[in-house]
Amino acid sequence: MQSTLFSTQQWTVSKLTFYIRKLLEENETLQDVWVQGEISNLSRPASGHVYFTLKDASAALKCMMWKMSAARLSLPLQNGMEVEVHGKIGIYEVSGQYQLYADQIRAIGEGALYQEFLRLKSMLEAEGLFAAERKRPIPVFPHKIGIVTSATGAALRDMLNILRRRLPLVEIIFAPSPVQGIEAPPALVNAIQSLVLQSPDVILLARGGGSIEDLWAFNDERVVRAVADSLVPIICGVGHETDFTLSDFAADLRAPTPTAAAELATQITLLDLMAALENYRSRLASSMLNLVTEKKAFLSSLIAQLRYASPERRIQSERQRVDELARRAYSSLTYGVQLQSTHLKGMQKRLAALSPHAVLARGYAVVTRKDDGSVVARVAQASAVMNVRVSDGEFEVEKRNK
Amino acid sequence: MPKPSSSKAEKRIEEMTYEEALSELESIVFALEGDASRNKLEESIKLFERGQALAERCSVLLEAAELKVKKVVGDVLIPLEEESE
């Protein structure tokens, strides 16, 4: 008591608290712990941070979880819930309290399940069960699709709706099986095997979302082996997007959800088929049209050739020749006539030039004897009374002796 | 002679599954588009008419298609009674 009283070392609360905090934060064990306990005094104020106390039969631990980590919780927290909490120990200096700053919370037993999952995964992986080269292609246009899922879950109805909408031509063979619980693994194996006997083109192994325990049957070694051994390609759609099961790894294709599995099984849909059919129809019509056009063109070229070779053409050309000849004959004829008539006119002119009338017109006169009408060309031929003819008529003259 | 054979063929189209009708339609389209048919108009017309009938069959099957759902019970298949939504 005395020695303490006279000690020179002076601590403030802050300094001491800081010192303790450093001790805690330098301890590696305390900075990465999984603590098991029951949740109590759970509170989630408006800030969004979560506060609770983790307790067991003889001790309690204050816990807080920041809003950011709390938002990632998949497990709804409740008072009385047995959980495993991960985080680091620190001090809240204001109240001098040490507490667990939690970053993950999982249901009790999940850790053990996860260890088992990892063990089985590495074992089957080593056996080559998940190897990429084992994966078979999913048929693009299946005729028969097998489904393994629960008869009562929403997954079956959702998948049937998708399949009905996308490819109603397909035949579905459903092998019901419980998908959780102790009886699920052997029933799932049995369902897969009985479906394989029906030889569908692809099998959908599906289950709706649930907790990791709910999905556990799909991590069962028997189920995983049955998936890998199936003679028919399997699409596995179990849980939600973020859930991975060993059956997913063993399957030929992993689908994030049951409905996605149904979609992946029907890559060609009714709409694609209708479009393809329409394409065939129009190609059928246009190839026929082309053919007919081609035949028509060929036919008309034949007709042209035939016309060229036809006697009609010769007859026509003969007819034309006849016409031509006739025309030539006619024109030569008229030419002749014309020639003649020109000649005639010339003759007429010359004749007219020789006519006594023309001479008379120039002032000459024709004298004829009155008695016998003969022309008096010489004096000796003159008679007592003679006729004198001039251009416009005649008159008589008497001869007088000189 | 062509009449009974074509009516027999028509009857067969009626009985064809979608896949059968489609695959024959496909080969008819290829044949008509190819040069093989070029010199035989009658044959081409027959092919064309058969192609049309096949396309019609496919279309009818697509439009009438209804998902057939069966359930495995032991070794046998029975129609599945779906609960209405």
Short mmCIF file of C-alpha atoms in Angstrom, two decimals:
data_model
loop_
_atom_site.label_atom_id
_atom_site.label_comp_id
_atom_site.label_asym_id
_atom_site.label_seq_id
_atom_site.Cartn_x
_atom_site.Cartn_y
_atom_site.Cartn_z
CA MET A 1 0.00 0.00 0.00
CA GLN A 2 2.75 2.33 1.02
CA SER A 3 5.00 1.58 -1.91
CA THR A 4 2.16 2.11 -4.27
CA LEU A 5 1.28 5.41 -2.69
CA PHE A 6 4.76 6.76 -3.19
CA SER A 7 5.34 5.33 -6.63
CA THR A 8 6.42 7.91 -9.16
CA GLN A 9 4.57 6.23 -12.05
CA GLN A 10 1.44 8.27 -12.79
CA TRP A 11 -1.20 6.80 -15.17
CA THR A 12 -4.14 8.63 -16.55
CA VAL A 13 -7.25 6.57 -17.37
CA SER A 14 -6.76 7.29 -21.02
CA LYS A 15 -3.16 6.21 -21.00
CA LEU A 16 -3.92 3.02 -19.16
CA THR A 17 -6.82 2.21 -21.39
CA PHE A 18 -4.66 2.83 -24.44
CA TYR A 19 -1.98 0.56 -22.95
CA ILE A 20 -4.47 -2.27 -22.41
CA ARG A 21 -5.85 -1.77 -25.89
CA LYS A 22 -2.35 -2.14 -27.33
CA LEU A 23 -1.85 -5.36 -25.38
CA LEU A 24 -5.04 -6.79 -26.77
CA GLU A 25 -4.44 -5.67 -30.32
CA GLU A 26 -0.93 -7.10 -30.40
CA ASN A 27 -2.22 -10.54 -29.45
CA GLU A 28 -2.74 -12.54 -32.63
CA THR A 29 -5.14 -15.04 -31.10
CA LEU A 30 -7.47 -12.29 -29.93
CA GLN A 31 -7.45 -10.64 -33.35
CA ASP A 32 -8.81 -13.68 -35.22
CA VAL A 33 -11.24 -15.71 -33.13
CA TRP A 34 -14.32 -17.81 -33.63
CA VAL A 35 -16.44 -17.67 -30.46
CA GLN A 36 -19.39 -19.93 -29.82
CA GLY A 37 -22.30 -18.76 -27.69
CA GLU A 38 -25.93 -17.75 -27.42
CA ILE A 39 -27.15 -14.38 -28.57
CA SER A 40 -28.82 -12.13 -25.99
CA ASN A 41 -29.58 -8.41 -25.58
CA LEU A 42 -29.72 -8.10 -29.37
CA SER A 43 -30.25 -4.53 -30.54
CA ARG A 44 -30.03 -2.81 -33.84
CA PRO A 45 -30.38 0.97 -33.45
CA ALA A 46 -30.97 3.41 -36.28
CA SER A 47 -27.25 3.63 -36.95
CA GLY A 48 -27.48 0.14 -38.48
CA HIS A 49 -24.70 -1.27 -36.30
CA VAL A 50 -25.65 -4.41 -34.38
CA TYR A 51 -25.05 -4.91 -30.66
CA PHE A 52 -25.53 -8.10 -28.68
CA THR A 53 -24.08 -10.17 -25.89
CA LEU A 54 -22.75 -13.62 -26.50
CA LYS A 55 -23.04 -15.85 -23.48
CA ASP A 56 -22.73 -19.38 -22.30
CA ALA A 57 -23.40 -21.00 -18.94
CA SER A 58 -20.73 -19.07 -17.09
CA ALA A 59 -19.60 -16.01 -19.01
CA ALA A 60 -20.72 -13.20 -21.30
CA LEU A 61 -19.00 -11.26 -24.06
CA LYS A 62 -20.11 -7.89 -25.41
CA CYS A 63 -20.22 -7.91 -29.21
CA MET A 64 -20.78 -5.26 -31.85
CA MET A 65 -20.97 -5.54 -35.58
CA TRP A 66 -20.54 -2.60 -37.93
CA LYS A 67 -23.35 -1.79 -40.30
CA MET A 68 -21.27 -2.86 -43.32
CA SER A 69 -20.65 -6.35 -41.96
CA ALA A 70 -24.21 -6.62 -40.65
CA ALA A 71 -25.53 -5.98 -44.17
CA ARG A 72 -23.72 -9.08 -45.42
CA LEU A 73 -25.32 -11.38 -42.83
CA SER A 74 -27.21 -14.25 -44.45
CA LEU A 75 -28.54 -15.40 -41.10
CA PRO A 76 -31.32 -13.42 -39.41
CA LEU A 77 -30.17 -12.91 -35.82
CA GLN A 78 -32.42 -13.66 -32.88
CA ASN A 79 -32.03 -13.70 -29.15
CA GLY A 80 -31.41 -17.22 -27.89
CA MET A 81 -29.77 -18.32 -31.10
CA GLU A 82 -26.66 -20.44 -30.79
CA VAL A 83 -24.07 -19.05 -33.16
CA GLU A 84 -20.40 -18.89 -33.97
CA VAL A 85 -19.07 -15.36 -34.23
CA HIS A 86 -15.81 -14.34 -35.85
CA GLY A 87 -14.00 -11.10 -35.11
CA LYS A 88 -11.34 -9.41 -33.01
CA ILE A 89 -11.22 -8.30 -29.42
CA GLY A 90 -10.86 -4.60 -28.82
CA ILE A 91 -11.65 -1.94 -26.22
CA TYR A 92 -14.37 0.64 -26.28
CA GLU A 93 -12.43 3.31 -24.44
CA VAL A 94 -15.40 5.52 -23.53
CA SER A 95 -16.86 2.89 -21.23
CA GLY A 96 -13.67 0.97 -20.62
CA GLN A 97 -15.18 -2.19 -21.92
CA TYR A 98 -13.54 -4.85 -23.95
CA GLN A 99 -15.71 -6.36 -26.65
CA LEU A 100 -15.72 -8.50 -29.75
CA TYR A 101 -15.81 -6.57 -32.99
CA ALA A 102 -17.67 -9.17 -35.05
CA ASP A 103 -17.36 -9.49 -38.83
CA GLN A 104 -19.02 -12.88 -39.51
CA ILE A 105 -21.73 -14.88 -37.82
CA ARG A 106 -22.66 -18.42 -38.77
CA ALA A 107 -25.04 -21.03 -37.44
CA ILE A 108 -23.57 -23.54 -35.07
CA GLY A 109 -22.23 -26.62 -36.79
CA GLU A 110 -21.73 -24.80 -40.03
CA GLY A 111 -18.01 -24.72 -39.44
CA ALA A 112 -17.86 -28.49 -39.07
CA LEU A 113 -20.00 -28.90 -42.21
CA TYR A 114 -17.71 -26.61 -44.09
CA GLN A 115 -14.67 -28.62 -43.00
CA GLU A 116 -16.39 -31.76 -44.23
CA PHE A 117 -17.27 -30.00 -47.50
CA LEU A 118 -13.64 -29.06 -48.05
CA ARG A 119 -12.38 -32.56 -47.20
CA LEU A 120 -14.82 -34.25 -49.59
CA LYS A 121 -14.19 -31.66 -52.27
CA SER A 122 -10.44 -32.14 -52.27
CA MET A 123 -10.83 -35.91 -52.19
CA LEU A 124 -13.23 -36.04 -55.17
CA GLU A 125 -11.21 -33.43 -56.98
CA ALA A 126 -8.14 -35.60 -56.58
CA GLU A 127 -10.12 -38.47 -58.09
CA GLY A 128 -10.80 -36.28 -61.11
CA LEU A 129 -14.57 -36.21 -60.63
CA PHE A 130 -14.75 -32.49 -61.30
CA ALA A 131 -12.32 -32.42 -64.21
CA ALA A 132 -13.27 -30.15 -67.09
CA GLU A 133 -12.62 -32.90 -69.66
CA ARG A 134 -15.34 -35.03 -68.05
CA LYS A 135 -17.99 -32.42 -68.85
CA ARG A 136 -20.23 -33.35 -71.73
CA PRO A 137 -21.94 -30.79 -73.95
CA ILE A 138 -25.59 -30.11 -73.23
CA PRO A 139 -27.73 -31.00 -76.28
CA VAL A 140 -28.90 -27.87 -78.02
CA PHE A 141 -32.34 -29.18 -78.94
CA PRO A 142 -33.48 -31.80 -76.42
CA HIS A 143 -36.60 -33.87 -77.01
CA LYS A 144 -36.78 -35.42 -73.60
CA ILE A 145 -35.73 -33.70 -70.39
CA GLY A 146 -35.46 -35.47 -67.05
CA ILE A 147 -36.04 -33.55 -63.83
CA VAL A 148 -34.99 -34.60 -60.34
CA THR A 149 -36.37 -32.43 -57.58
CA SER A 150 -38.94 -32.37 -54.84
CA ALA A 151 -42.54 -33.04 -55.84
CA THR A 152 -43.71 -30.32 -53.49
CA GLY A 153 -41.24 -27.47 -53.93
CA ALA A 154 -41.67 -24.36 -56.04
CA ALA A 155 -38.63 -25.40 -58.07
CA LEU A 156 -40.58 -27.99 -60.09
CA ARG A 157 -43.38 -25.57 -60.92
CA ASP A 158 -40.94 -22.80 -61.82
CA MET A 159 -38.97 -25.10 -64.11
CA LEU A 160 -42.09 -26.47 -65.81
CA ASN A 161 -43.28 -22.92 -66.42
CA ILE A 162 -39.98 -21.98 -68.02
CA LEU A 163 -39.93 -25.13 -70.16
CA ARG A 164 -43.55 -24.69 -71.19
CA ARG A 165 -42.87 -21.14 -72.27
CA ARG A 166 -39.57 -21.80 -74.02
CA LEU A 167 -39.94 -25.23 -75.61
CA PRO A 168 -43.34 -26.88 -75.17
CA LEU A 169 -42.39 -29.52 -77.76
CA VAL A 170 -40.26 -31.23 -75.18
CA GLU A 171 -41.26 -34.25 -73.15
CA ILE A 172 -40.59 -34.02 -69.43
CA ILE A 173 -39.89 -37.00 -67.23
CA PHE A 174 -40.01 -36.14 -63.60
CA ALA A 175 -38.42 -38.29 -60.93
CA PRO A 176 -39.52 -36.98 -57.55
CA SER A 177 -37.17 -37.16 -54.60
CA PRO A 178 -36.91 -35.56 -51.21
CA VAL A 179 -34.17 -32.92 -51.45
CA GLN A 180 -33.28 -32.52 -47.81
CA GLY A 181 -33.03 -34.70 -44.75
CA ILE A 182 -31.42 -38.01 -44.07
CA GLU A 183 -33.43 -39.86 -46.71
CA ALA A 184 -32.59 -37.36 -49.45
CA PRO A 185 -29.19 -38.64 -50.66
CA PRO A 186 -30.20 -42.25 -51.41
CA ALA A 187 -33.50 -41.04 -52.91
CA LEU A 188 -31.70 -38.55 -55.15
CA VAL A 189 -29.29 -41.26 -56.32
CA ASN A 190 -32.22 -43.54 -57.04
CA ALA A 191 -34.11 -40.81 -58.92
CA ILE A 192 -31.09 -40.01 -61.10
CA GLN A 193 -30.56 -43.68 -61.90
CA SER A 194 -34.19 -44.35 -62.75
CA LEU A 195 -34.22 -41.31 -65.02
CA VAL A 196 -31.11 -42.49 -66.84
CA LEU A 197 -33.04 -45.67 -67.70
CA GLN A 198 -35.59 -43.49 -69.52
CA SER A 199 -32.70 -42.08 -71.58
CA PRO A 200 -33.59 -38.40 -71.64
CA ASP A 201 -31.29 -36.01 -73.50
CA VAL A 202 -30.43 -34.10 -70.34
CA ILE A 203 -31.26 -34.27 -66.62
CA LEU A 204 -31.97 -31.26 -64.45
CA LEU A 205 -31.03 -31.78 -60.81
CA ALA A 206 -32.60 -28.96 -58.87
CA ARG A 207 -33.59 -27.55 -55.56
CA GLY A 208 -34.77 -24.12 -54.47
CA GLY A 209 -32.82 -21.93 -52.08
CA GLY A 210 -32.21 -22.79 -48.44
CA SER A 211 -29.62 -22.80 -45.70
CA ILE A 212 -26.39 -24.68 -46.16
CA GLU A 213 -27.85 -27.56 -44.13
CA ASP A 214 -30.90 -27.60 -46.38
CA LEU A 215 -28.68 -27.98 -49.41
CA TRP A 216 -26.44 -30.52 -47.75
CA ALA A 217 -27.80 -33.57 -49.56
CA PHE A 218 -26.21 -32.18 -52.73
CA ASN A 219 -22.81 -32.37 -51.03
CA ASP A 220 -23.37 -36.01 -50.09
CA GLU A 221 -20.69 -38.22 -51.58
CA ARG A 222 -23.26 -40.74 -52.92
CA VAL A 223 -25.17 -38.01 -54.73
CA VAL A 224 -22.03 -36.38 -56.11
CA ARG A 225 -20.81 -39.73 -57.44
CA ALA A 226 -24.21 -40.50 -58.98
CA VAL A 227 -24.09 -37.14 -60.76
CA ALA A 228 -20.58 -37.83 -62.05
CA ASP A 229 -21.48 -41.38 -63.12
CA SER A 230 -24.71 -40.48 -64.94
CA LEU A 231 -24.76 -41.60 -68.57
CA VAL A 232 -26.95 -38.59 -69.35
CA PRO A 233 -25.55 -35.05 -69.08
CA ILE A 234 -26.71 -33.31 -65.91
CA ILE A 235 -27.37 -29.64 -65.28
CA CYS A 236 -27.30 -28.89 -61.57
CA GLY A 237 -29.30 -25.92 -60.30
CA VAL A 238 -29.32 -25.92 -56.55
CA GLY A 239 -30.08 -23.01 -54.24
CA HIS A 240 -29.25 -19.45 -55.20
CA GLU A 241 -26.57 -17.81 -57.28
CA THR A 242 -24.07 -17.80 -54.42
CA ASP A 243 -24.55 -21.41 -53.33
CA PHE A 244 -22.06 -23.93 -54.61
CA THR A 245 -22.50 -27.63 -53.90
CA LEU A 246 -20.29 -30.56 -54.83
CA SER A 247 -23.04 -31.75 -57.17
CA ASP A 248 -22.54 -28.47 -59.04
CA PHE A 249 -18.88 -29.34 -59.50
CA ALA A 250 -19.63 -32.90 -60.62
CA ALA A 251 -22.41 -31.90 -63.03
CA ASP A 252 -21.77 -31.25 -66.70
CA LEU A 253 -23.11 -27.73 -66.28
CA ARG A 254 -23.80 -25.64 -63.21
CA ALA A 255 -26.84 -23.39 -63.19
CA PRO A 256 -27.22 -20.70 -60.54
CA THR A 257 -30.88 -21.56 -59.90
CA PRO A 258 -33.47 -24.18 -60.92
CA THR A 259 -35.08 -21.82 -63.43
CA ALA A 260 -31.67 -21.05 -64.92
CA ALA A 261 -31.14 -24.81 -65.27
CA ALA A 262 -34.39 -25.05 -67.25
CA GLU A 263 -33.23 -22.16 -69.45
CA LEU A 264 -29.82 -23.71 -70.05
CA ALA A 265 -31.50 -26.95 -71.07
CA THR A 266 -33.52 -25.16 -73.75
CA GLN A 267 -30.99 -23.14 -75.70
CA ILE A 268 -33.26 -23.32 -78.74
CA THR A 269 -36.71 -21.98 -77.97
CA LEU A 270 -40.07 -22.09 -79.67
CA LEU A 271 -39.40 -18.61 -81.06
CA ASP A 272 -36.13 -19.79 -82.63
CA LEU A 273 -37.94 -22.74 -84.18
CA MET A 274 -40.65 -20.49 -85.58
CA ALA A 275 -38.06 -18.12 -87.02
CA ALA A 276 -36.19 -21.06 -88.59
CA LEU A 277 -39.42 -22.37 -90.06
CA GLU A 278 -40.24 -18.95 -91.48
CA ASN A 279 -36.78 -18.85 -93.02
CA TYR A 280 -37.33 -22.23 -94.67
CA ARG A 281 -40.73 -21.17 -95.92
CA SER A 282 -39.40 -18.05 -97.59
CA ARG A 283 -36.43 -19.90 -99.05
CA LEU A 284 -38.80 -22.50 -100.40
CA ALA A 285 -40.93 -19.83 -102.04
CA SER A 286 -38.04 -17.84 -103.45
CA SER A 287 -36.22 -20.85 -104.82
CA MET A 288 -39.44 -21.86 -106.58
CA LEU A 289 -39.87 -18.34 -107.88
CA ASN A 290 -36.30 -18.32 -109.15
CA LEU A 291 -36.83 -21.62 -110.84
CA VAL A 292 -40.00 -20.46 -112.56
CA THR A 293 -38.34 -17.21 -113.66
CA GLU A 294 -35.42 -19.15 -115.02
CA LYS A 295 -37.67 -21.58 -116.85
CA LYS A 296 -39.70 -18.72 -118.30
CA ALA A 297 -36.60 -16.99 -119.61
CA PHE A 298 -35.41 -20.25 -121.11
CA LEU A 299 -38.81 -20.82 -122.68
CA SER A 300 -38.97 -17.39 -124.26
CA SER A 301 -35.49 -17.79 -125.68
CA LEU A 302 -36.63 -21.11 -127.16
CA ILE A 303 -39.69 -19.44 -128.64
CA ALA A 304 -37.47 -16.82 -130.22
CA GLN A 305 -35.25 -19.49 -131.72
CA LEU A 306 -38.26 -21.38 -132.98
CA ARG A 307 -39.65 -18.28 -134.62
CA TYR A 308 -36.37 -17.71 -136.33
CA ALA A 309 -36.37 -21.23 -137.72
CA SER A 310 -40.05 -21.27 -138.61
CA PRO A 311 -41.26 -21.53 -142.34
CA GLU A 312 -43.50 -18.60 -141.61
CA ARG A 313 -40.47 -16.45 -141.60
CA ARG A 314 -39.45 -17.79 -145.03
CA ILE A 315 -42.93 -17.31 -146.33
CA GLN A 316 -42.85 -13.80 -145.12
CA SER A 317 -39.55 -13.14 -146.72
CA GLU A 318 -40.81 -14.70 -149.97
CA ARG A 319 -43.85 -12.55 -149.74
CA GLN A 320 -41.66 -9.58 -149.29
CA ARG A 321 -39.63 -10.56 -152.29
CA VAL A 322 -42.76 -10.84 -154.36
CA ASP A 323 -43.80 -7.43 -153.20
CA GLU A 324 -40.43 -6.09 -154.01
CA LEU A 325 -40.51 -7.56 -157.47
CA ALA A 326 -43.99 -6.30 -158.01
CA ARG A 327 -42.96 -2.86 -156.99
CA ARG A 328 -39.97 -2.95 -159.24
CA ALA A 329 -42.11 -4.23 -162.09
CA TYR A 330 -44.60 -1.48 -161.57
CA SER A 331 -42.04 1.21 -161.35
CA SER A 332 -40.21 0.02 -164.44
CA LEU A 333 -43.51 -0.08 -166.22
CA THR A 334 -44.49 3.42 -165.31
CA TYR A 335 -41.02 4.53 -166.18
CA GLY A 336 -41.46 3.06 -169.62
CA VAL A 337 -44.79 4.74 -170.00
CA GLN A 338 -43.35 8.00 -168.91
CA LEU A 339 -40.48 7.61 -171.29
CA GLN A 340 -42.90 6.88 -174.11
CA SER A 341 -45.06 9.80 -173.27
CA THR A 342 -42.09 12.14 -173.18
CA HIS A 343 -41.06 10.81 -176.53
CA LEU A 344 -44.56 11.27 -177.80
CA LYS A 345 -44.59 14.83 -176.68
CA GLY A 346 -41.31 15.47 -178.45
CA MET A 347 -42.70 13.90 -181.58
CA GLN A 348 -45.84 15.95 -181.28
CA LYS A 349 -43.78 19.07 -180.98
CA ARG A 350 -41.76 18.16 -183.95
CA LEU A 351 -44.92 17.24 -185.78
CA ALA A 352 -46.46 20.54 -184.83
CA ALA A 353 -43.36 22.28 -186.11
CA LEU A 354 -43.90 20.54 -189.45
CA SER A 355 -47.60 21.35 -189.56
CA PRO A 356 -48.64 23.83 -192.31
CA HIS A 357 -50.66 25.70 -189.76
CA ALA A 358 -47.51 26.88 -188.09
CA VAL A 359 -46.17 28.02 -191.45
CA LEU A 360 -49.45 29.73 -192.20
CA ALA A 361 -49.22 31.45 -188.84
CA ARG A 362 -45.97 32.94 -189.90
CA GLY A 363 -47.76 34.59 -192.87
CA TYR A 364 -47.45 31.99 -195.53
CA ALA A 365 -50.55 30.78 -197.42
CA VAL A 366 -51.47 27.57 -199.16
CA VAL A 367 -53.00 28.04 -202.55
CA THR A 368 -55.00 25.26 -204.04
CA ARG A 369 -56.85 24.97 -207.33
CA LYS A 370 -60.52 25.39 -207.01
CA ASP A 371 -61.27 22.67 -209.48
CA ASP A 372 -59.27 19.76 -208.18
CA GLY A 373 -57.97 21.08 -204.86
CA SER A 374 -54.34 20.35 -205.69
CA VAL A 375 -51.67 22.60 -204.30
CA VAL A 376 -50.35 25.32 -206.55
CA ALA A 377 -46.65 25.25 -205.92
CA ARG A 378 -45.62 26.65 -209.37
CA VAL A 379 -47.06 29.25 -211.69
CA ALA A 380 -47.90 26.65 -214.25
CA GLN A 381 -50.14 24.98 -211.85
CA ALA A 382 -52.32 28.02 -211.29
CA SER A 383 -55.95 27.84 -212.33
CA ALA A 384 -58.53 30.56 -212.91
CA VAL A 385 -60.00 30.37 -209.50
CA MET A 386 -57.96 29.27 -206.56
CA ASN A 387 -58.43 28.84 -202.87
CA VAL A 388 -56.10 30.66 -200.54
CA ARG A 389 -55.72 29.23 -197.11
CA VAL A 390 -54.27 31.34 -194.31
CA SER A 391 -53.89 30.65 -190.67
CA ASP A 392 -57.46 31.41 -189.61
CA GLY A 393 -59.45 30.49 -192.73
CA GLU A 394 -59.59 30.59 -196.51
CA PHE A 395 -60.80 32.72 -199.33
CA GLU A 396 -60.99 32.52 -203.09
CA VAL A 397 -58.87 34.47 -205.52
CA GLU A 398 -59.00 34.93 -209.33
CA LYS A 399 -56.03 34.73 -211.49
CA ARG A 400 -55.25 37.82 -213.54
CA ASN A 401 -52.93 37.71 -216.39
CA LYS A 402 -49.99 40.08 -216.37
CA MET B 1 -49.95 -43.01 -110.88
CA PRO B 2 -48.69 -39.79 -109.29
CA LYS B 3 -52.03 -39.19 -107.60
CA PRO B 4 -52.11 -42.15 -105.16
CA SER B 5 -48.42 -41.74 -104.34
CA SER B 6 -48.79 -38.06 -103.51
CA SER B 7 -51.90 -38.62 -101.38
CA LYS B 8 -50.03 -41.33 -99.55
CA ALA B 9 -47.19 -38.90 -98.96
CA GLU B 10 -49.66 -36.29 -97.65
CA LYS B 11 -50.97 -38.79 -95.20
CA ARG B 12 -47.49 -39.51 -94.01
CA ILE B 13 -46.85 -35.81 -93.43
CA GLU B 14 -49.87 -35.73 -91.15
CA GLU B 15 -48.28 -38.41 -89.03
CA MET B 16 -44.81 -36.90 -88.96
CA THR B 17 -43.19 -35.63 -85.80
CA TYR B 18 -41.81 -32.11 -85.80
CA GLU B 19 -38.24 -33.36 -86.21
CA GLU B 20 -39.11 -35.60 -89.16
CA ALA B 21 -41.06 -32.89 -90.94
CA LEU B 22 -38.38 -30.28 -90.28
CA SER B 23 -35.51 -32.41 -91.47
CA GLU B 24 -37.32 -33.31 -94.70
CA LEU B 25 -38.26 -29.67 -95.20
CA GLU B 26 -34.62 -28.77 -94.74
CA SER B 27 -33.45 -31.24 -97.37
CA ILE B 28 -36.15 -30.07 -99.81
CA VAL B 29 -35.05 -26.46 -99.40
CA PHE B 30 -31.44 -27.49 -100.03
CA ALA B 31 -32.46 -29.52 -103.08
CA LEU B 32 -34.48 -26.65 -104.54
CA GLU B 33 -31.71 -24.18 -103.87
CA GLY B 34 -29.16 -26.47 -105.44
CA ASP B 35 -28.70 -27.12 -109.15
CA ALA B 36 -29.98 -30.68 -109.06
CA SER B 37 -33.58 -29.67 -109.64
CA ARG B 38 -32.84 -27.19 -112.42
CA ASN B 39 -33.86 -29.33 -115.31
CA LYS B 40 -36.95 -30.97 -113.90
CA LEU B 41 -39.71 -28.51 -113.39
CA GLU B 42 -42.37 -31.06 -112.54
CA GLU B 43 -40.19 -32.63 -109.92
CA SER B 44 -39.38 -29.20 -108.50
CA ILE B 45 -43.04 -28.32 -108.29
CA LYS B 46 -43.72 -31.58 -106.48
CA LEU B 47 -40.85 -30.88 -104.09
CA PHE B 48 -42.09 -27.37 -103.53
CA GLU B 49 -45.62 -28.51 -102.76
CA ARG B 50 -44.33 -31.16 -100.41
CA GLY B 51 -42.09 -28.56 -98.77
CA GLN B 52 -45.08 -26.31 -98.23
CA ALA B 53 -47.06 -29.15 -96.69
CA LEU B 54 -44.12 -29.99 -94.42
CA ALA B 55 -43.74 -26.36 -93.34
CA GLU B 56 -47.45 -26.28 -92.55
CA ARG B 57 -47.12 -29.47 -90.53
CA CYS B 58 -44.20 -27.98 -88.55
CA SER B 59 -46.11 -24.80 -87.94
CA VAL B 60 -49.20 -26.66 -86.74
CA LEU B 61 -47.08 -28.78 -84.42
CA LEU B 62 -45.30 -25.74 -83.01
CA GLU B 63 -48.50 -23.87 -82.38
CA ALA B 64 -50.23 -26.84 -80.83
CA ALA B 65 -47.24 -27.96 -78.78
CA GLU B 66 -48.00 -28.67 -75.16
CA LEU B 67 -45.47 -29.74 -72.60
CA LYS B 68 -45.94 -33.43 -71.84
CA VAL B 69 -45.01 -34.12 -68.26
CA LYS B 70 -44.70 -37.67 -66.97
CA LYS B 71 -43.58 -38.96 -63.66
CA VAL B 72 -41.39 -41.99 -63.01
CA VAL B 73 -42.96 -44.36 -60.55
CA GLY B 74 -40.70 -47.35 -60.16
CA ASP B 75 -40.18 -48.55 -63.69
CA VAL B 76 -43.25 -46.97 -65.24
CA LEU B 77 -44.22 -43.51 -66.38
CA ILE B 78 -47.52 -41.93 -65.45
CA PRO B 79 -48.85 -38.49 -66.44
CA LEU B 80 -48.02 -35.93 -63.78
CA GLU B 81 -50.94 -34.18 -62.16
CA GLU B 82 -49.80 -30.62 -61.76
CA GLU B 83 -51.24 -28.57 -58.98
CA SER B 84 -52.77 -25.42 -60.41
CA GLU B 85 -51.28 -22.18 -59.22
#
